[in-house]
Amino acid sequence: MKKADLIIRNANQLLTIKSECPKTGIEMQNLGIIQNGAVAILGEEIAGVDTTKEITENFISENIIDASGKVVMPGFVDPHTHPIFVKTRENEFEMRILGRTYKEISQSGGGIRSSINDVRKASKEELVELGLKRITKMLEMGTTTIEAKSGYGLSTASEIKMLEAISELNKISEMDIIPTFLGAHEFPEEYKDNQEEYIKILIDEMLPEVKKRNLAKYCDIFCEKHVFNVEQSRRILSEAKKLGFKIRMHADELEPIGGAELAAEIGAVTADHLVAVSDKGIKKMKEAGVIPILLPATTFSLGLKKYAPARKMIDAGLPIVLATDFNPGSSHCDSMQTVISLACTEMGLLPSGAITASTLNAAYSLELGNKIGSIQTGKQADILIMDMPSYKYLPYHLGSNCVDMVIKKGRVVFNNSQR
Ligand SMILES: [Zn+2]
């Protein structure tokens, strides 16, 4: 008999999502389900995964959780978020419904520039306090790892301040947070007519400073018409690569300007959004091994009708990933469960494929696939107990929190039934 610190047993369905690589094609639908499954946890790691009968015969523990009638699955991984900001922007949401243009919203004091002004004025402590509330809510909805971007400072000091706030949140919260530098989110107001100067600051000042302080694993850019064009993006990302940053990209969200193609050329880890991706872009991404991250909550929140061509990318053999894009403007959605619902109804993913895209494949998009994203012996014990009879129930119960319990690194950090 082996000793375990915690055993979860009698799960109606245990979704292991076992794999040694990101899942593609029809394999995305294989959740590696164990009926009447159980997990044994020792310390922060998974020590055994099998049927309840097998685990009970091999492991002993003083702490047993009974998951009868429930689904046990890996914690969600949300690999594209912007959780550090000051004020929410619900007024813009209403203005968009009223048919106001981007320019009208911007002139009324809204838009990304308002977030930039607020973040520049805020203290790091204020950003941490606000961020902690948001991240705690994500955790309660089953997200156990997130990627978090800077990008509302757009000056060296305020971008550093945002990244330091992210680093602090990683220390004080239960969430694992992977930091990304997004100084190229937009051109700040003061360099609107002098883009070259801002690019120079990005390359000569911000990137080396962020690297020196070791504040970000990734460098991201908003590559889009009227923001950073392909040529500017290539220059900035090439410099970032030289300094040792890995690359993520906001690519082809609104127009097919060749963002996906650039992601492939530059060897980016991910290309995100891709609503307007070209067939050539899909082909290039596949050849170069770029992982596509799709953000249906953004399309939905903006009230747009055209979603990223997920089925086409799956048919091309790409390992689809889902994320919230949580931010104060275009997607104030912090729930991976809602994203999974939208991916099914709006992009034609099956519930099984959407779950794979939100766990295992999402972990690989953060280069953490060997540590999180599935329930396998030796992996970190980031596990959800979901109050639902089968995995198919998850996207079907739209807009609700189906989480019963969140286990992070082997410890129960949220218990919905004890609220
Ligand atoms: Zn984004």
Short mmCIF file of C-alpha atoms and ligand atoms in Angstrom, two decimals:
data_model
loop_
_atom_site.label_atom_id
_atom_site.label_comp_id
_atom_site.label_asym_id
_atom_site.label_seq_id
_atom_site.Cartn_x
_atom_site.Cartn_y
_atom_site.Cartn_z
CA MET A 1 0.00 0.00 0.00
CA LYS A 2 1.33 3.42 -0.97
CA LYS A 3 0.51 6.49 1.07
CA ALA A 4 -1.30 9.45 -0.54
CA ASP A 5 -2.08 12.90 0.88
CA LEU A 6 -5.44 12.96 -0.91
CA ILE A 7 -7.58 10.53 -2.88
CA ILE A 8 -10.47 11.61 -5.10
CA ARG A 9 -12.63 8.62 -5.95
CA ASN A 10 -15.89 7.37 -7.48
CA ALA A 11 -15.85 9.98 -10.26
CA ASN A 12 -18.66 9.29 -12.71
CA GLN A 13 -16.21 10.30 -15.42
CA LEU A 14 -12.51 11.00 -14.88
CA LEU A 15 -11.19 12.94 -17.89
CA THR A 16 -7.48 12.18 -17.98
CA ILE A 17 -6.86 13.81 -21.43
CA LYS A 18 -3.66 11.76 -21.34
CA SER A 19 -1.14 12.58 -24.06
CA GLU A 20 2.57 13.26 -24.55
CA CYS A 21 1.94 15.96 -27.17
CA PRO A 22 -0.79 18.45 -28.14
CA LYS A 23 -3.84 16.72 -29.63
CA THR A 24 -4.89 17.30 -33.23
CA GLY A 25 -7.71 16.16 -35.53
CA ILE A 26 -10.01 13.43 -34.29
CA GLU A 27 -7.68 12.76 -31.33
CA MET A 28 -8.93 16.05 -29.79
CA GLN A 29 -12.17 14.18 -29.09
CA ASN A 30 -10.40 11.49 -27.07
CA LEU A 31 -10.61 12.60 -23.43
CA GLY A 32 -9.09 9.38 -22.06
CA ILE A 33 -12.14 8.82 -19.86
CA ILE A 34 -12.03 6.43 -16.91
CA GLN A 35 -15.51 5.45 -15.67
CA ASN A 36 -15.70 5.34 -11.87
CA GLY A 37 -12.24 6.86 -11.81
CA ALA A 38 -9.93 7.91 -8.99
CA VAL A 39 -6.79 9.99 -8.49
CA ALA A 40 -4.18 9.68 -5.74
CA ILE A 41 -2.20 12.81 -4.89
CA LEU A 42 1.09 13.03 -3.02
CA GLY A 43 2.40 16.51 -2.21
CA GLU A 44 1.89 18.71 -5.25
CA GLU A 45 1.85 15.83 -7.71
CA ILE A 46 -0.42 13.14 -9.08
CA ALA A 47 0.75 9.76 -7.74
CA GLY A 48 -1.80 7.48 -9.39
CA VAL A 49 -4.71 7.56 -11.87
CA ASP A 50 -6.99 4.58 -12.41
CA THR A 51 -10.38 3.11 -11.59
CA THR A 52 -11.58 3.55 -8.01
CA LYS A 53 -11.07 -0.18 -7.46
CA GLU A 54 -7.40 -0.06 -8.53
CA ILE A 55 -6.57 3.13 -6.61
CA THR A 56 -8.28 1.86 -3.45
CA GLU A 57 -6.27 -1.37 -3.65
CA ASN A 58 -2.95 0.44 -4.11
CA PHE A 59 -3.19 3.69 -2.12
CA ILE A 60 -4.18 4.66 1.39
CA SER A 61 -5.01 8.19 2.62
CA GLU A 62 -6.65 9.97 5.52
CA ASN A 63 -8.17 12.49 3.12
CA ILE A 64 -10.78 11.12 0.77
CA ILE A 65 -13.06 13.15 -1.48
CA ASP A 66 -16.07 11.35 -2.88
CA ALA A 67 -16.85 12.51 -6.42
CA SER A 68 -19.91 10.30 -6.96
CA GLY A 69 -22.09 11.57 -9.78
CA LYS A 70 -19.47 14.15 -10.75
CA VAL A 71 -16.80 14.74 -13.38
CA VAL A 72 -13.12 15.03 -12.41
CA MET A 73 -10.90 16.81 -14.92
CA PRO A 74 -7.70 18.87 -15.25
CA GLY A 75 -7.85 22.57 -14.30
CA PHE A 76 -8.44 24.97 -17.18
CA VAL A 77 -5.43 26.75 -18.65
CA ASP A 78 -6.23 30.24 -19.98
CA PRO A 79 -3.30 31.23 -22.23
CA HIS A 80 -4.39 34.74 -23.32
CA THR A 81 -5.51 37.33 -20.74
CA HIS A 82 -5.09 41.03 -19.94
CA PRO A 83 -6.09 41.08 -16.24
CA ILE A 84 -4.09 44.15 -15.13
CA PHE A 85 -6.12 47.34 -15.60
CA VAL A 86 -7.89 49.88 -13.44
CA LYS A 87 -11.44 50.63 -14.61
CA THR A 88 -13.93 48.43 -16.40
CA ARG A 89 -15.44 49.89 -19.59
CA GLU A 90 -19.11 48.90 -19.59
CA ASN A 91 -20.15 52.27 -21.05
CA GLU A 92 -18.44 51.30 -24.30
CA PHE A 93 -20.30 48.02 -24.38
CA GLU A 94 -23.57 49.97 -24.34
CA MET A 95 -22.32 52.46 -26.92
CA ARG A 96 -21.42 49.62 -29.29
CA ILE A 97 -24.93 48.19 -28.96
CA LEU A 98 -26.24 51.67 -29.77
CA GLY A 99 -24.16 51.57 -32.94
CA ARG A 100 -21.50 54.13 -31.98
CA THR A 101 -18.24 53.92 -33.91
CA TYR A 102 -14.78 53.20 -32.52
CA LYS A 103 -13.93 56.89 -33.09
CA GLU A 104 -16.99 58.11 -31.18
CA ILE A 105 -16.16 55.78 -28.29
CA SER A 106 -12.57 57.00 -28.28
CA GLN A 107 -13.67 60.66 -28.36
CA SER A 108 -16.01 60.10 -25.40
CA GLY A 109 -12.94 59.16 -23.34
CA GLY A 110 -13.26 55.39 -23.80
CA GLY A 111 -11.21 52.81 -25.65
CA ILE A 112 -7.74 51.46 -24.93
CA ARG A 113 -6.35 54.97 -24.37
CA SER A 114 -8.49 55.37 -21.25
CA SER A 115 -7.05 52.14 -19.84
CA ILE A 116 -3.54 53.40 -20.64
CA ASN A 117 -4.12 56.73 -18.85
CA ASP A 118 -5.49 54.96 -15.76
CA VAL A 119 -2.69 52.39 -15.53
CA ARG A 120 -0.02 55.06 -15.88
CA LYS A 121 -1.52 56.92 -12.90
CA ALA A 122 -2.10 53.86 -10.71
CA SER A 123 0.35 52.53 -8.13
CA LYS A 124 1.69 48.99 -8.39
CA GLU A 125 -0.12 48.14 -5.14
CA GLU A 126 -3.43 49.27 -6.63
CA LEU A 127 -2.87 47.11 -9.73
CA VAL A 128 -2.05 44.10 -7.54
CA GLU A 129 -5.16 44.60 -5.39
CA LEU A 130 -7.47 44.88 -8.40
CA GLY A 131 -5.74 42.01 -10.19
CA LEU A 132 -6.04 39.70 -7.20
CA LYS A 133 -9.83 40.05 -7.11
CA ARG A 134 -10.08 39.16 -10.79
CA ILE A 135 -7.65 36.25 -10.62
CA THR A 136 -9.39 34.79 -7.56
CA LYS A 137 -12.65 34.78 -9.49
CA MET A 138 -10.98 32.97 -12.40
CA LEU A 139 -9.66 30.36 -9.98
CA GLU A 140 -13.15 29.83 -8.56
CA MET A 141 -14.36 29.14 -12.07
CA GLY A 142 -11.77 26.41 -12.53
CA THR A 143 -8.84 28.17 -14.19
CA THR A 144 -5.62 27.03 -12.51
CA THR A 145 -3.00 28.60 -14.82
CA ILE A 146 -3.15 31.80 -16.85
CA GLU A 147 -0.91 33.78 -19.14
CA ALA A 148 -1.07 37.53 -18.32
CA LYS A 149 0.03 40.41 -20.53
CA SER A 150 1.23 43.94 -19.88
CA GLY A 151 0.31 46.50 -22.54
CA TYR A 152 -1.73 49.22 -20.84
CA GLY A 153 1.33 51.23 -19.80
CA LEU A 154 3.20 51.82 -23.08
CA SER A 155 6.08 53.59 -21.35
CA THR A 156 9.09 51.81 -19.92
CA ALA A 157 8.22 52.64 -16.31
CA SER A 158 4.54 51.74 -16.52
CA GLU A 159 5.12 48.52 -18.50
CA ILE A 160 7.66 47.45 -15.83
CA LYS A 161 5.09 48.40 -13.17
CA MET A 162 2.48 46.13 -14.82
CA LEU A 163 4.90 43.22 -15.13
CA GLU A 164 5.99 43.63 -11.50
CA ALA A 165 2.31 43.55 -10.50
CA ILE A 166 1.93 40.28 -12.46
CA SER A 167 5.02 38.85 -10.75
CA GLU A 168 3.65 39.85 -7.33
CA LEU A 169 0.26 38.25 -8.13
CA ASN A 170 2.03 35.03 -9.12
CA LYS A 171 3.59 35.00 -5.64
CA ILE A 172 0.57 35.90 -3.53
CA SER A 173 -2.26 34.11 -5.35
CA GLU A 174 -2.89 30.38 -5.82
CA MET A 175 -2.85 30.88 -9.60
CA ASP A 176 0.22 30.08 -11.69
CA ILE A 177 0.74 33.14 -13.90
CA ILE A 178 2.98 33.20 -16.98
CA PRO A 179 4.01 36.79 -17.84
CA THR A 180 4.05 38.30 -21.34
CA PHE A 181 5.42 41.70 -22.36
CA LEU A 182 2.97 43.52 -24.68
CA GLY A 183 4.55 46.96 -25.00
CA ALA A 184 3.52 46.83 -28.67
CA HIS A 185 -0.20 46.76 -27.87
CA GLU A 186 -0.86 50.17 -29.47
CA PHE A 187 1.03 53.37 -30.26
CA PRO A 188 0.68 55.70 -27.26
CA GLU A 189 -0.98 59.07 -27.89
CA GLU A 190 2.30 61.00 -27.64
CA TYR A 191 3.90 58.91 -30.44
CA LYS A 192 0.82 58.65 -32.66
CA ASP A 193 2.49 60.75 -35.34
CA ASN A 194 5.99 59.46 -34.66
CA GLN A 195 5.70 55.69 -34.73
CA GLU A 196 9.41 55.23 -35.46
CA GLU A 197 10.32 56.88 -32.18
CA TYR A 198 8.09 54.54 -30.18
CA ILE A 199 9.47 51.48 -31.99
CA LYS A 200 12.96 52.72 -31.11
CA ILE A 201 11.98 52.95 -27.41
CA LEU A 202 10.48 49.46 -27.58
CA ILE A 203 13.65 47.98 -29.08
CA ASP A 204 16.37 50.00 -27.35
CA GLU A 205 14.82 50.56 -23.96
CA MET A 206 11.82 48.43 -23.01
CA LEU A 207 12.84 44.98 -24.31
CA PRO A 208 16.36 45.06 -22.77
CA GLU A 209 14.99 46.39 -19.45
CA VAL A 210 12.25 43.73 -19.23
CA LYS A 211 14.86 41.07 -20.06
CA LYS A 212 17.36 42.39 -17.54
CA ARG A 213 14.75 42.22 -14.79
CA ASN A 214 13.55 38.81 -16.02
CA LEU A 215 9.91 39.95 -15.92
CA ALA A 216 8.47 38.17 -18.98
CA LYS A 217 8.82 34.80 -20.69
CA TYR A 218 7.08 35.95 -23.88
CA CYS A 219 6.94 39.03 -26.09
CA ASP A 220 3.61 39.72 -27.82
CA ILE A 221 2.47 42.31 -30.38
CA PHE A 222 -0.81 43.59 -31.79
CA CYS A 223 -0.12 43.00 -35.49
CA GLU A 224 -3.06 44.58 -37.30
CA LYS A 225 -3.90 47.22 -39.89
CA HIS A 226 -3.78 50.68 -38.18
CA VAL A 227 -1.71 49.25 -35.27
CA PHE A 228 1.65 47.47 -35.87
CA ASN A 229 1.96 46.43 -39.50
CA VAL A 230 3.78 43.29 -40.60
CA GLU A 231 7.07 45.06 -41.31
CA GLN A 232 7.10 46.84 -37.92
CA SER A 233 6.09 43.60 -36.18
CA ARG A 234 8.89 41.68 -37.88
CA ARG A 235 11.47 44.21 -36.68
CA ILE A 236 10.27 44.30 -33.08
CA LEU A 237 9.79 40.55 -32.74
CA SER A 238 13.19 39.80 -34.32
CA GLU A 239 14.85 41.99 -31.69
CA ALA A 240 12.82 40.31 -28.95
CA LYS A 241 13.94 36.89 -30.19
CA LYS A 242 17.58 37.97 -30.20
CA LEU A 243 17.20 38.87 -26.51
CA GLY A 244 15.80 35.42 -25.77
CA PHE A 245 12.07 36.10 -25.56
CA LYS A 246 9.66 33.50 -26.95
CA ILE A 247 7.00 34.99 -29.23
CA ARG A 248 3.19 35.17 -29.09
CA MET A 249 1.19 37.32 -31.52
CA HIS A 250 -2.21 39.02 -31.83
CA ALA A 251 -2.61 38.13 -35.51
CA ASP A 252 -5.22 38.56 -38.25
CA GLU A 253 -8.03 39.50 -35.86
CA LEU A 254 -9.80 41.91 -38.19
CA GLU A 255 -8.07 41.74 -41.57
CA PRO A 256 -5.86 39.12 -43.24
CA ILE A 257 -2.68 41.21 -43.38
CA GLY A 258 -0.31 38.24 -43.07
CA GLY A 259 -0.05 37.98 -39.29
CA ALA A 260 -0.22 34.18 -39.27
CA GLU A 261 2.39 34.04 -42.03
CA LEU A 262 4.70 36.26 -39.97
CA ALA A 263 4.13 34.08 -36.89
CA ALA A 264 5.32 31.12 -38.94
CA GLU A 265 8.29 32.98 -40.43
CA ILE A 266 9.50 34.21 -37.05
CA GLY A 267 8.92 30.92 -35.21
CA ALA A 268 6.26 32.22 -32.82
CA VAL A 269 4.93 29.78 -30.24
CA THR A 270 1.35 30.97 -30.80
CA ALA A 271 -0.75 33.16 -33.11
CA ASP A 272 -3.92 34.39 -31.42
CA HIS A 273 -7.37 35.60 -32.66
CA LEU A 274 -7.03 34.51 -36.36
CA VAL A 275 -10.63 35.44 -37.23
CA ALA A 276 -9.45 36.67 -40.64
CA VAL A 277 -6.60 34.18 -41.17
CA SER A 278 -5.90 33.24 -44.80
CA ASP A 279 -5.64 29.67 -46.12
CA LYS A 280 -1.98 30.34 -46.77
CA GLY A 281 -1.57 31.49 -43.16
CA ILE A 282 -3.10 28.23 -41.90
CA LYS A 283 -0.75 26.21 -44.11
CA LYS A 284 2.31 28.17 -42.96
CA MET A 285 1.35 27.81 -39.28
CA LYS A 286 1.06 24.05 -39.71
CA GLU A 287 4.46 23.82 -41.41
CA ALA A 288 6.16 25.93 -38.73
CA GLY A 289 4.40 24.37 -35.73
CA VAL A 290 2.70 27.60 -34.59
CA ILE A 291 -0.18 26.91 -32.18
CA PRO A 292 -3.47 28.79 -32.90
CA ILE A 293 -5.28 30.34 -29.92
CA LEU A 294 -8.92 31.18 -30.62
CA LEU A 295 -10.89 33.72 -28.59
CA PRO A 296 -14.62 33.33 -29.31
CA ALA A 297 -15.69 35.45 -26.30
CA THR A 298 -14.14 38.49 -27.99
CA THR A 299 -16.11 37.98 -31.20
CA PHE A 300 -19.25 37.41 -29.11
CA SER A 301 -18.71 40.45 -26.84
CA LEU A 302 -18.11 42.71 -29.84
CA GLY A 303 -21.37 41.44 -31.34
CA LEU A 304 -19.60 40.28 -34.51
CA LYS A 305 -20.92 37.43 -36.59
CA LYS A 306 -17.73 36.00 -38.05
CA TYR A 307 -15.74 33.64 -35.82
CA ALA A 308 -12.27 32.17 -36.39
CA PRO A 309 -12.40 29.18 -38.81
CA ALA A 310 -11.76 26.55 -36.13
CA ARG A 311 -12.96 23.54 -38.11
CA LYS A 312 -10.72 24.48 -41.03
CA MET A 313 -7.72 24.66 -38.70
CA ILE A 314 -8.58 21.31 -37.11
CA ASP A 315 -8.88 19.76 -40.59
CA ALA A 316 -5.45 21.23 -41.40
CA GLY A 317 -4.04 19.31 -38.42
CA LEU A 318 -3.49 22.27 -36.09
CA PRO A 319 -3.84 21.78 -32.29
CA ILE A 320 -6.58 24.29 -31.53
CA VAL A 321 -6.40 26.18 -28.21
CA LEU A 322 -9.09 28.31 -26.52
CA ALA A 323 -8.67 31.34 -24.22
CA THR A 324 -10.84 34.10 -22.74
CA ASP A 325 -8.87 37.20 -23.89
CA PHE A 326 -10.12 38.65 -20.57
CA ASN A 327 -9.70 42.46 -20.84
CA PRO A 328 -11.69 45.61 -20.01
CA GLY A 329 -12.62 46.43 -23.61
CA SER A 330 -13.42 43.73 -26.14
CA SER A 331 -13.92 40.68 -23.89
CA HIS A 332 -14.81 41.08 -20.24
CA CYS A 333 -15.12 37.30 -19.95
CA ASP A 334 -13.20 35.49 -17.21
CA SER A 335 -14.83 32.07 -17.61
CA MET A 336 -13.27 29.27 -19.65
CA GLN A 337 -16.59 27.43 -19.20
CA THR A 338 -18.38 30.17 -21.16
CA VAL A 339 -15.63 30.12 -23.80
CA ILE A 340 -16.14 26.36 -24.20
CA SER A 341 -19.90 26.91 -24.73
CA LEU A 342 -19.24 29.57 -27.38
CA ALA A 343 -16.62 27.41 -29.12
CA CYS A 344 -19.24 24.68 -29.50
CA THR A 345 -22.19 26.75 -30.66
CA GLU A 346 -20.35 29.40 -32.71
CA MET A 347 -17.30 27.57 -34.06
CA GLY A 348 -18.60 24.02 -34.35
CA LEU A 349 -16.21 22.37 -31.88
CA LEU A 350 -17.53 19.28 -30.14
CA PRO A 351 -17.65 19.48 -26.32
CA SER A 352 -14.76 17.00 -26.12
CA GLY A 353 -12.60 18.99 -28.56
CA ALA A 354 -13.33 22.27 -26.75
CA ILE A 355 -12.29 20.70 -23.42
CA THR A 356 -9.02 19.41 -24.93
CA ALA A 357 -8.39 22.90 -26.35
CA SER A 358 -8.87 24.45 -22.88
CA THR A 359 -6.65 22.08 -20.94
CA LEU A 360 -4.00 19.91 -22.61
CA ASN A 361 -3.52 21.96 -25.78
CA ALA A 362 -3.64 25.23 -23.82
CA ALA A 363 -0.87 23.90 -21.55
CA TYR A 364 1.28 23.15 -24.61
CA SER A 365 0.68 26.68 -25.91
CA LEU A 366 2.49 27.89 -22.75
CA GLU A 367 5.18 25.20 -23.19
CA LEU A 368 3.95 23.57 -19.98
CA GLY A 369 2.45 20.44 -21.54
CA ASN A 370 4.82 18.16 -19.62
CA LYS A 371 3.66 19.62 -16.28
CA ILE A 372 -0.06 20.55 -16.47
CA GLY A 373 -3.13 20.16 -18.71
CA SER A 374 -3.94 16.49 -18.08
CA ILE A 375 -4.38 14.04 -15.21
CA GLN A 376 -1.31 11.81 -15.46
CA THR A 377 1.08 10.35 -12.89
CA GLY A 378 3.91 12.79 -12.22
CA LYS A 379 2.07 15.88 -13.37
CA GLN A 380 1.13 18.77 -11.06
CA ALA A 381 -2.15 18.04 -9.23
CA ASP A 382 -4.30 20.86 -10.70
CA ILE A 383 -7.68 19.17 -10.70
CA LEU A 384 -11.36 20.17 -10.87
CA ILE A 385 -14.34 18.36 -9.44
CA MET A 386 -17.28 19.44 -11.59
CA ASP A 387 -20.89 19.19 -10.46
CA MET A 388 -22.17 17.56 -13.63
CA PRO A 389 -22.98 14.01 -14.74
CA SER A 390 -20.88 13.99 -17.91
CA TYR A 391 -18.41 16.21 -19.79
CA LYS A 392 -21.08 16.94 -22.42
CA TYR A 393 -22.99 18.87 -19.76
CA LEU A 394 -20.26 21.54 -19.53
CA PRO A 395 -20.99 23.63 -22.68
CA TYR A 396 -24.68 22.77 -22.47
CA HIS A 397 -25.16 24.55 -19.13
CA LEU A 398 -24.46 28.01 -20.54
CA GLY A 399 -23.14 30.76 -18.28
CA SER A 400 -23.17 28.82 -15.02
CA ASN A 401 -20.24 27.86 -12.81
CA CYS A 402 -20.22 24.05 -12.72
CA VAL A 403 -17.15 23.92 -10.46
CA ASP A 404 -17.66 22.09 -7.19
CA MET A 405 -14.02 22.05 -6.05
CA VAL A 406 -10.68 23.38 -7.27
CA ILE A 407 -7.53 21.52 -6.28
CA LYS A 408 -4.31 23.41 -6.97
CA LYS A 409 -0.92 21.75 -6.45
CA GLY A 410 -2.65 19.05 -4.43
CA ARG A 411 -4.56 21.37 -2.08
CA VAL A 412 -8.26 22.26 -2.11
CA VAL A 413 -8.26 26.02 -2.77
CA PHE A 414 -11.95 26.46 -3.52
CA ASN A 415 -14.96 24.52 -2.33
CA ASN A 416 -18.23 25.73 -3.83
CA SER A 417 -20.45 23.66 -1.54
CA GLN A 418 -18.89 25.27 1.54
CA ARG A 419 -19.53 28.85 0.50
ZN ZN B 1 -5.51 40.08 -26.40
#
